[in-house]
Short mmCIF file of C-alpha atoms in Angstrom, two decimals:
data_model
loop_
_atom_site.label_atom_id
_atom_site.label_comp_id
_atom_site.label_asym_id
_atom_site.label_seq_id
_atom_site.Cartn_x
_atom_site.Cartn_y
_atom_site.Cartn_z
CA MET A 1 164.10 105.96 129.21
CA LYS A 2 166.08 106.46 126.04
CA LYS A 3 164.57 103.43 125.00
CA SER A 4 161.07 104.70 125.23
CA ILE A 5 162.04 108.30 123.60
CA TRP A 6 163.55 106.31 120.61
CA TYR A 7 160.21 104.09 120.53
CA LYS A 8 157.81 107.22 120.88
CA ASP A 9 159.53 109.26 118.15
CA SER A 10 160.68 106.47 116.03
CA THR A 11 158.26 107.69 112.89
CA LEU A 12 159.42 111.10 112.90
CA ILE A 13 163.19 109.94 112.91
CA GLY A 14 162.68 107.50 110.89
CA PHE A 15 160.56 109.90 108.23
CA PHE A 16 163.97 112.34 108.67
CA GLY A 17 166.18 109.24 107.91
CA ARG A 18 164.44 108.22 104.82
CA MET A 19 164.09 111.60 103.27
CA LEU A 20 167.97 112.30 103.90
CA LEU A 21 168.96 109.20 102.42
CA LEU A 22 166.52 109.55 99.40
CA ILE A 23 168.64 113.07 99.14
CA THR A 24 172.34 111.47 99.72
CA VAL A 25 171.31 108.98 97.33
CA MET A 26 170.36 111.30 94.44
CA LEU A 27 173.08 113.69 95.09
CA PHE A 28 175.45 110.49 94.52
CA ALA A 29 174.17 109.77 91.47
CA ILE A 30 174.30 113.27 90.06
CA VAL A 31 177.66 113.45 91.06
CA VAL A 32 178.51 110.10 89.69
CA LEU A 33 176.58 110.97 86.27
CA GLY A 34 178.45 114.41 86.30
CA PHE A 35 175.29 116.20 84.88
CA LEU A 36 175.06 118.89 86.91
CA PRO A 37 177.32 122.29 86.60
CA GLN A 38 179.86 123.23 89.80
CA TYR A 39 177.32 125.79 91.11
CA LEU A 40 174.13 123.94 91.14
CA LEU A 41 176.14 120.98 92.95
CA ILE A 42 177.17 123.50 95.65
CA TYR A 43 173.57 124.45 96.02
CA LEU A 44 172.06 120.84 96.25
CA ILE A 45 175.06 120.24 99.27
CA VAL A 46 173.87 123.25 100.82
CA VAL A 47 170.08 122.17 100.64
CA VAL A 48 171.32 118.19 102.18
CA VAL A 49 173.41 119.78 104.95
CA PHE A 50 170.52 122.66 106.02
CA PHE A 51 168.18 119.35 106.16
CA ALA A 52 170.33 117.31 108.20
CA VAL A 53 171.01 120.09 110.51
CA CYS A 54 167.09 120.37 110.61
CA GLY A 55 166.72 116.81 111.28
CA LEU A 56 169.11 116.94 114.13
CA ILE A 57 167.21 119.37 116.03
CA VAL A 58 164.22 118.15 115.74
CA ILE A 59 165.39 114.60 117.17
CA ILE A 60 167.17 116.54 119.92
CA TYR A 61 164.09 118.77 120.96
CA ALA A 62 161.94 115.71 120.82
CA GLY A 63 164.19 113.84 122.84
CA LEU A 64 164.51 116.82 125.40
CA LEU A 65 160.43 117.16 125.42
CA ASN A 66 160.10 113.56 126.81
CA LYS A 67 162.61 113.58 129.35
#
């Protein structure tokens, strides 16, 4: 049952995964370069966390719908 759920929503999960990976890589690059002021960095981290939470909610909701 779990396999079918993951297979059914693989495109959605893949989309969120790629988006989060891209944001994380960009954020890491910015941190390493140190171009941004601290307040802007904190704002970016909050945005990344928000997207992560939204992604998890969507994945969990999709899983519950296909139960």
